[in-house]
Short mmCIF file of C-alpha atoms and ligand atoms in Angstrom, two decimals:
data_model
loop_
_atom_site.label_atom_id
_atom_site.label_comp_id
_atom_site.label_asym_id
_atom_site.label_seq_id
_atom_site.Cartn_x
_atom_site.Cartn_y
_atom_site.Cartn_z
CA UNK A 202 0.00 0.00 0.00
CA UNK A 203 1.55 3.31 -1.11
CA UNK A 204 1.01 6.77 0.40
CA UNK A 205 -1.89 8.74 -1.07
CA UNK A 206 -0.87 11.62 -3.32
CA UNK A 207 -3.64 14.07 -2.41
CA UNK A 208 -3.07 16.22 -5.50
CA UNK A 209 -3.83 13.31 -7.83
CA UNK A 210 -6.58 11.43 -6.08
CA UNK A 211 -9.33 13.11 -8.12
CA UNK A 212 -7.36 12.93 -11.35
CA UNK A 213 -7.84 10.40 -14.15
CA UNK A 214 -5.31 8.92 -16.53
CA UNK A 215 -6.56 7.07 -19.61
CA UNK A 216 -4.08 4.48 -20.84
CA UNK A 217 -4.47 2.45 -24.02
CA UNK A 218 -2.81 -0.95 -24.12
CA UNK A 219 -2.65 -0.99 -20.33
CA UNK A 220 -2.82 -4.74 -19.77
CA UNK A 221 0.66 -5.79 -20.88
CA UNK A 222 4.27 -4.65 -21.35
CA UNK A 223 5.05 -0.94 -21.14
CA UNK A 224 1.39 0.12 -20.82
CA UNK A 225 0.87 -2.10 -17.80
CA UNK A 226 3.99 -0.72 -16.09
CA UNK A 227 2.77 2.82 -16.80
CA UNK A 228 -0.59 1.95 -15.23
CA UNK A 229 1.23 0.77 -12.08
CA UNK A 230 3.19 4.05 -11.88
CA UNK A 231 0.04 6.15 -12.23
CA UNK A 232 -1.75 4.06 -9.60
CA UNK A 233 1.22 4.35 -7.23
CA UNK A 234 0.87 8.12 -7.63
CA UNK A 235 -2.86 7.91 -6.74
CA UNK A 236 -4.25 8.60 -10.22
CA UNK A 237 -7.59 6.97 -11.01
CA UNK A 238 -7.39 4.94 -14.18
CA UNK A 239 -9.33 4.21 -17.34
CA UNK A 240 -7.68 1.17 -18.91
CA UNK A 241 -8.20 0.26 -22.56
CA UNK A 242 -7.38 -3.06 -24.24
CA UNK A 243 -9.32 -5.82 -26.02
CA UNK A 244 -9.07 -8.81 -23.70
CA UNK A 245 -11.82 -8.46 -21.08
CA UNK A 246 -10.43 -11.16 -18.78
CA UNK A 247 -7.00 -9.61 -18.59
CA UNK A 248 -8.48 -6.11 -18.22
CA UNK A 249 -10.53 -7.32 -15.27
CA UNK A 250 -7.50 -9.03 -13.74
CA UNK A 251 -5.39 -5.84 -13.99
CA UNK A 252 -8.30 -3.71 -12.74
CA UNK A 253 -8.76 -5.85 -9.64
CA UNK A 254 -5.05 -5.97 -8.91
CA UNK A 255 -4.48 -2.21 -9.18
CA UNK A 256 -7.61 -1.38 -7.18
CA UNK A 257 -6.57 -3.72 -4.43
CA UNK A 258 -2.93 -2.66 -4.30
CA UNK A 259 -3.33 1.10 -4.62
CA UNK A 260 -6.94 1.93 -3.59
CA UNK A 261 -7.60 3.97 -6.74
CA UNK A 262 -10.63 3.86 -9.02
CA UNK A 263 -9.99 1.69 -12.05
CA UNK A 264 -12.42 1.46 -14.98
CA UNK A 265 -11.76 -1.14 -17.67
CA UNK A 266 -12.89 -0.37 -21.24
CA UNK A 267 -12.72 -3.34 -23.61
CA UNK A 268 -12.32 -1.61 -26.96
CA UNK A 269 -10.62 -2.79 -30.14
CA UNK A 270 -8.53 0.10 -31.47
CA UNK A 271 -8.30 -1.60 -34.85
CA UNK A 272 -11.82 -0.27 -35.35
CA UNK A 273 -12.08 3.16 -36.94
CA UNK A 274 -14.75 4.31 -34.46
CA UNK A 275 -12.89 3.14 -31.34
CA UNK A 276 -11.64 6.56 -30.22
CA UNK A 277 -15.14 8.05 -30.40
CA UNK A 278 -16.45 5.04 -28.45
CA UNK A 279 -13.91 5.64 -25.68
CA UNK A 280 -14.57 9.39 -25.59
CA UNK A 281 -18.33 8.79 -25.40
CA UNK A 282 -17.84 6.29 -22.55
CA UNK A 283 -15.75 8.66 -20.41
CA UNK A 284 -18.10 11.59 -21.17
CA UNK A 285 -21.15 9.49 -20.22
CA UNK A 286 -19.43 8.58 -16.94
CA UNK A 287 -18.76 12.31 -16.34
CA UNK A 288 -15.04 11.65 -16.16
CA UNK A 289 -12.53 14.34 -17.09
CA UNK A 290 -9.25 12.98 -18.45
CA UNK A 291 -6.21 14.72 -16.99
CA UNK A 292 -3.59 12.50 -18.63
CA UNK A 293 -3.96 10.70 -21.95
CA UNK A 294 -1.49 7.90 -22.66
CA UNK A 295 -1.58 6.71 -26.27
CA UNK A 296 0.42 3.55 -25.72
CA UNK A 297 -1.28 0.64 -27.56
CA UNK A 298 0.56 -0.39 -30.70
CA UNK A 299 1.59 -3.35 -32.79
CA UNK A 300 3.95 -4.20 -35.64
CA UNK A 301 4.20 -6.89 -38.29
CA UNK A 302 7.53 -8.39 -39.29
CA UNK A 303 8.25 -9.42 -42.88
CA UNK A 304 9.02 -8.16 -46.38
CA UNK A 305 6.38 -5.56 -47.21
CA UNK A 306 5.30 -7.33 -50.41
CA UNK A 307 4.43 -10.41 -48.36
CA UNK A 308 2.65 -9.03 -45.29
CA UNK A 309 -1.15 -9.11 -45.36
CA UNK A 310 -2.58 -5.80 -46.53
CA UNK A 311 -5.38 -5.93 -43.92
CA UNK A 312 -2.84 -6.42 -41.14
CA UNK A 313 -0.85 -3.38 -42.30
CA UNK A 314 -4.05 -1.30 -42.46
CA UNK A 315 -4.94 -2.46 -38.94
CA UNK A 316 -1.52 -1.41 -37.69
CA UNK A 317 -1.85 2.04 -39.23
CA UNK A 318 -5.30 2.35 -37.64
CA UNK A 319 -3.99 1.31 -34.22
CA UNK A 320 -0.64 3.15 -34.21
CA UNK A 321 -1.66 6.33 -36.06
CA UNK A 322 -5.39 6.92 -36.45
CA UNK A 323 -6.35 5.94 -32.90
CA UNK A 324 -3.81 8.19 -31.11
CA UNK A 325 -4.58 11.10 -33.46
CA UNK A 326 -8.33 10.73 -32.86
CA UNK A 327 -7.99 10.33 -29.08
CA UNK A 328 -5.69 13.34 -28.90
CA UNK A 329 -8.11 15.41 -31.00
CA UNK A 330 -11.05 14.39 -28.81
CA UNK A 331 -9.44 15.01 -25.40
CA UNK A 332 -7.17 17.99 -26.17
CA UNK A 333 -9.89 20.71 -26.40
CA UNK A 334 -11.08 19.91 -22.85
CA UNK A 335 -7.51 20.07 -21.59
CA UNK A 336 -7.03 23.43 -23.29
CA UNK A 337 -10.26 24.78 -21.77
CA UNK A 338 -8.89 23.91 -18.33
CA UNK A 339 -5.37 24.93 -19.39
CA UNK A 340 -4.09 21.76 -17.80
CA UNK A 341 -3.29 18.30 -19.08
CA UNK A 342 -0.62 15.87 -20.15
CA UNK A 343 -0.40 13.61 -23.18
CA UNK A 344 2.08 10.77 -23.62
CA UNK A 345 2.53 9.51 -27.18
CA UNK A 346 4.26 6.16 -27.60
CA UNK A 347 6.92 6.55 -30.24
CA UNK A 348 9.95 4.34 -30.77
CA UNK A 349 13.53 4.53 -31.90
CA UNK A 350 12.02 2.94 -35.03
CA UNK A 351 10.37 6.29 -35.75
CA UNK A 352 13.76 7.90 -36.38
CA UNK A 353 14.90 5.49 -39.10
CA UNK A 354 13.66 3.44 -42.04
CA UNK A 355 13.27 -0.15 -40.88
CA UNK A 356 13.35 -2.81 -43.59
CA UNK A 357 11.26 -5.88 -42.64
CA UNK A 358 9.26 -3.68 -40.27
CA UNK A 359 8.61 -0.87 -42.71
CA UNK A 360 5.00 0.01 -41.92
CA UNK A 361 5.54 -0.10 -38.17
CA UNK A 362 8.57 2.24 -38.31
CA UNK A 363 6.67 4.63 -40.57
CA UNK A 364 3.77 4.79 -38.11
CA UNK A 365 6.19 5.73 -35.35
CA UNK A 366 7.81 8.40 -37.57
CA UNK A 367 4.32 9.87 -37.91
CA UNK A 368 3.89 9.89 -34.13
CA UNK A 369 7.21 11.65 -33.55
CA UNK A 370 6.45 14.34 -36.12
CA UNK A 371 2.89 14.76 -34.82
CA UNK A 372 4.03 15.04 -31.19
CA UNK A 373 6.81 17.54 -31.93
CA UNK A 374 4.42 19.75 -33.90
CA UNK A 375 1.79 19.61 -31.13
CA UNK A 376 4.37 20.43 -28.45
CA UNK A 377 5.21 23.61 -30.33
CA UNK A 378 1.52 24.50 -30.91
CA UNK A 379 0.91 24.12 -27.16
CA UNK A 380 4.09 25.89 -26.04
CA UNK A 381 2.25 28.77 -24.34
CA UNK A 382 -0.24 26.55 -22.51
CA UNK A 383 -0.07 24.22 -19.52
CA UNK A 384 -0.89 21.23 -21.71
CA UNK A 385 2.15 19.14 -22.57
CA UNK A 386 2.83 16.44 -25.14
CA UNK A 387 5.65 13.99 -24.50
CA UNK A 388 6.93 11.48 -27.05
CA UNK A 389 8.51 8.36 -25.55
CA UNK A 390 11.13 6.59 -27.68
CA UNK A 391 12.03 3.16 -26.35
CA UNK A 392 14.46 0.80 -28.03
CA UNK A 393 13.79 -2.93 -28.24
CA UNK A 394 11.98 -3.89 -25.04
CA UNK A 395 11.23 -7.38 -23.79
CA UNK A 396 7.46 -7.51 -24.13
CA UNK A 397 4.88 -9.53 -26.00
CA UNK A 398 5.27 -7.05 -28.89
CA UNK A 399 7.89 -9.23 -30.61
CA UNK A 400 5.71 -12.34 -30.49
CA UNK A 401 2.61 -10.53 -31.75
CA UNK A 402 4.68 -9.06 -34.60
CA UNK A 403 6.26 -12.42 -35.52
CA UNK A 404 9.56 -10.64 -34.90
CA UNK A 405 10.90 -13.02 -32.26
CA UNK A 406 13.34 -14.93 -34.46
CA UNK A 407 15.29 -11.83 -35.40
CA UNK A 408 18.82 -10.74 -34.50
CA UNK A 409 17.40 -7.96 -32.30
CA UNK A 410 15.23 -10.25 -30.22
CA UNK A 411 17.61 -13.20 -29.97
CA UNK A 412 21.01 -11.56 -29.82
CA UNK A 413 20.77 -8.01 -28.51
CA UNK A 414 20.20 -6.74 -24.99
CA UNK A 415 16.57 -5.73 -24.46
CA UNK A 416 15.20 -3.00 -22.22
CA UNK A 417 12.73 -3.93 -19.51
CA UNK A 418 9.19 -2.51 -19.70
CA UNK A 419 9.62 -1.26 -16.12
CA UNK A 420 12.58 0.96 -17.08
CA UNK A 421 10.89 2.29 -20.22
CA UNK A 422 7.72 3.11 -18.31
CA UNK A 423 9.68 4.86 -15.56
CA UNK A 424 11.61 7.01 -18.10
CA UNK A 425 8.36 7.89 -19.88
CA UNK A 426 6.49 8.67 -16.67
CA UNK A 427 9.22 10.96 -15.32
CA UNK A 428 9.52 12.87 -18.61
CA UNK A 429 5.73 13.19 -18.83
CA UNK A 430 5.51 14.62 -15.31
CA UNK A 431 8.30 17.10 -16.10
CA UNK A 432 6.45 18.15 -19.28
CA UNK A 433 9.37 17.22 -21.55
CA UNK A 434 8.71 17.09 -25.29
CA UNK A 435 10.62 13.88 -25.89
CA UNK A 436 12.47 11.18 -23.98
CA UNK A 437 14.68 8.39 -25.32
CA UNK A 438 14.82 5.33 -23.08
CA UNK A 439 18.11 3.41 -22.89
CA UNK A 440 21.75 4.18 -23.74
CA UNK A 441 21.78 1.95 -26.84
CA UNK A 442 18.54 3.55 -27.97
CA UNK A 443 20.17 6.99 -27.72
CA UNK A 444 22.97 5.79 -30.00
CA UNK A 445 20.47 4.35 -32.52
CA UNK A 446 18.44 7.56 -32.53
CA UNK A 447 21.60 9.64 -33.02
CA UNK A 448 22.61 7.42 -35.97
CA UNK A 449 19.08 7.43 -37.34
CA UNK A 450 18.98 11.21 -37.34
CA UNK A 451 22.53 11.95 -38.54
CA UNK A 452 23.86 9.13 -40.76
CA UNK A 453 22.93 8.77 -44.45
CA UNK A 454 19.52 7.14 -44.85
CA UNK A 455 20.86 4.23 -46.93
CA UNK A 456 23.42 3.31 -44.24
CA UNK A 457 20.80 3.54 -41.48
CA UNK A 458 18.38 1.37 -43.47
CA UNK A 459 20.99 -1.29 -44.17
CA UNK A 460 22.08 -1.40 -40.49
CA UNK A 461 18.45 -1.62 -39.36
CA UNK A 462 17.84 -4.43 -41.83
CA UNK A 463 20.68 -6.49 -40.31
CA UNK A 464 19.01 -6.28 -36.91
CA UNK A 465 15.69 -7.39 -38.36
CA UNK A 466 17.07 -10.37 -40.29
CA UNK A 467 16.35 -13.86 -38.93
CA UNK A 468 18.92 -14.87 -36.33
CA UNK A 469 21.16 -17.87 -36.91
CA UNK A 470 21.33 -18.35 -33.15
CA UNK A 471 18.91 -20.25 -31.05
CA UNK A 472 18.97 -23.71 -32.67
CA UNK A 473 15.18 -23.94 -32.77
CA UNK A 474 14.68 -23.96 -29.02
CA UNK A 475 11.20 -22.99 -27.88
CA UNK A 476 10.46 -19.49 -26.69
CA UNK A 477 8.04 -18.92 -23.84
CA UNK A 478 4.45 -19.05 -25.05
CA UNK A 479 2.54 -15.83 -24.49
CA UNK A 480 -1.21 -16.40 -24.56
CA UNK A 481 -1.96 -12.95 -26.00
CA UNK A 482 0.47 -13.24 -28.91
CA UNK A 483 -0.61 -16.81 -29.68
CA UNK A 484 -4.14 -15.50 -30.01
CA UNK A 485 -3.01 -12.51 -32.07
CA UNK A 486 -1.26 -14.79 -34.54
CA UNK A 487 -4.23 -17.14 -34.63
CA UNK A 488 -6.59 -14.28 -35.39
CA UNK A 489 -4.33 -13.21 -38.26
CA UNK A 490 -3.70 -16.65 -39.70
CA UNK A 491 -7.00 -18.24 -38.69
CA UNK A 492 -9.38 -20.11 -40.96
CA UNK A 493 -11.81 -17.22 -41.06
CA UNK A 494 -9.11 -14.93 -42.41
CA UNK A 495 -10.47 -12.33 -40.00
CA UNK A 496 -7.74 -9.92 -39.09
CA UNK A 497 -9.55 -7.26 -37.12
CA UNK A 498 -11.38 -9.96 -35.19
CA UNK A 499 -12.92 -8.98 -31.89
CA UNK A 500 -10.81 -10.58 -29.20
CA UNK A 501 -12.91 -9.46 -26.24
CA UNK A 502 -13.81 -13.01 -25.31
CA UNK A 503 -10.26 -14.19 -24.63
N1 NAP B 31 8.45 -3.73 -27.17
C1 NAP B 31 9.24 -2.94 -27.87
O1 NAP B 31 10.36 -3.31 -28.27
C2 NAP B 31 8.80 -1.53 -28.17
C3 NAP B 31 9.79 -0.59 -28.56
C4 NAP B 31 9.38 0.70 -28.87
C5 NAP B 31 8.05 1.07 -28.79
N2 NAP B 31 7.14 0.14 -28.41
C6 NAP B 31 5.72 0.56 -28.37
O2 NAP B 31 5.23 0.41 -27.05
C7 NAP B 31 3.80 0.25 -27.09
C8 NAP B 31 3.37 -0.88 -26.18
O3 NAP B 31 3.90 -2.10 -26.68
P1 NAP B 31 4.44 -3.27 -25.75
O4 NAP B 31 5.81 -3.55 -26.19
O5 NAP B 31 4.20 -2.96 -24.32
O6 NAP B 31 3.50 -4.46 -26.29
P2 NAP B 31 2.53 -5.52 -25.59
O7 NAP B 31 3.14 -6.09 -24.37
O8 NAP B 31 2.15 -6.42 -26.71
O9 NAP B 31 1.25 -4.65 -25.13
C9 NAP B 31 0.30 -4.20 -26.05
C10 NAP B 31 -0.92 -3.66 -25.32
O10 NAP B 31 -1.79 -3.05 -26.29
C11 NAP B 31 -3.06 -3.71 -26.30
N3 NAP B 31 -3.53 -3.78 -27.69
C12 NAP B 31 -2.94 -4.40 -28.74
N4 NAP B 31 -3.70 -4.30 -29.84
C13 NAP B 31 -4.81 -3.59 -29.47
C14 NAP B 31 -5.98 -3.18 -30.14
N5 NAP B 31 -6.20 -3.50 -31.42
N6 NAP B 31 -6.93 -2.48 -29.46
C15 NAP B 31 -6.74 -2.17 -28.14
N7 NAP B 31 -5.63 -2.53 -27.46
C16 NAP B 31 -4.70 -3.24 -28.11
C17 NAP B 31 -2.79 -5.10 -25.70
O11 NAP B 31 -3.94 -5.68 -25.09
P3 NAP B 31 -4.96 -6.63 -25.93
O12 NAP B 31 -4.13 -7.59 -26.71
O13 NAP B 31 -5.84 -7.28 -24.91
O14 NAP B 31 -5.74 -5.71 -26.80
C18 NAP B 31 -1.74 -4.75 -24.65
O15 NAP B 31 -2.37 -4.21 -23.50
C19 NAP B 31 3.44 0.07 -28.58
O16 NAP B 31 2.96 1.28 -29.11
C20 NAP B 31 4.77 -0.28 -29.21
O17 NAP B 31 4.83 0.09 -30.57
C21 NAP B 31 7.47 -1.14 -28.08
#
């Protein structure tokens, strides 16, 4: 049981993708700081599990919203739900995101469209819906989940990296637009982090995942949370990430692309040993490859 932060106990943070990886660790940090939470993800069971745990541990209000951000109307659905509950959002965390590994000509078009919807359209729409209220109050914080991938072309993960480049550009422009207000926008740029992301993206046999040191979601969340609370425009998590971002922004594009490709190539290491099975990513892959061919399938029942 942590001490109550009186300043925050009537405040609400809305976090997308709050049931796993970096989003979950962010939810813990907000709860520890006495923020009430609106948690968004698809899997109702896991949402309920996280809701119960955070309520019990930190005595904050936690409201789960099972919404599939692959749907084009998802942001409006979330906004309507919080408005109907009379809840004012003080902090918006656009964290949910996915990628898809593979040569662009071979990835499923629907999957790429889903990823653009989730990584770009959903955060833009949520930001557009919640920002005017924050400006009216002249108070609010927005965390946009970027990535080191947003600073470089990434062969074999091309659509994903491009979505994150969008987020970085969008966040930097908004930060400048909001410079004279008390509303801040912070872009978080993690490097490769050991979460279910790699399994969902079919990226877990790559050099990056098998051979390179990975960040922990706890560290990334902590870096993002601290920068958000300080109102910083951008934070890069991890020393190796800082080097990658520096290279991405300063070296010739062709060199950066060819280096990034090497990291995304299949690894020769590992000898076929089994990786831990993650229920969420197994289901993600099944919904993509499944007999129905449904890609945007509703996974609320998991
Ligand atoms: N891991 C990395 O190496 C890395 C590096 C840089 C940036 N990032 C970014 O960090 C963010 C979080 O990723 P993570 O690594 O923490 O991955 P993760 O462990 O797979 O977590 C993803 C979260 O998003 C939710 N989610 C996924 N698809 C969704 C959808 N269609 N609608 C609603 N919620 C959805 C998931 O819950 P449900 O499955 O129940 O929906 C889960 O809560 C992403 O934006 C990612 O691009 C990750």
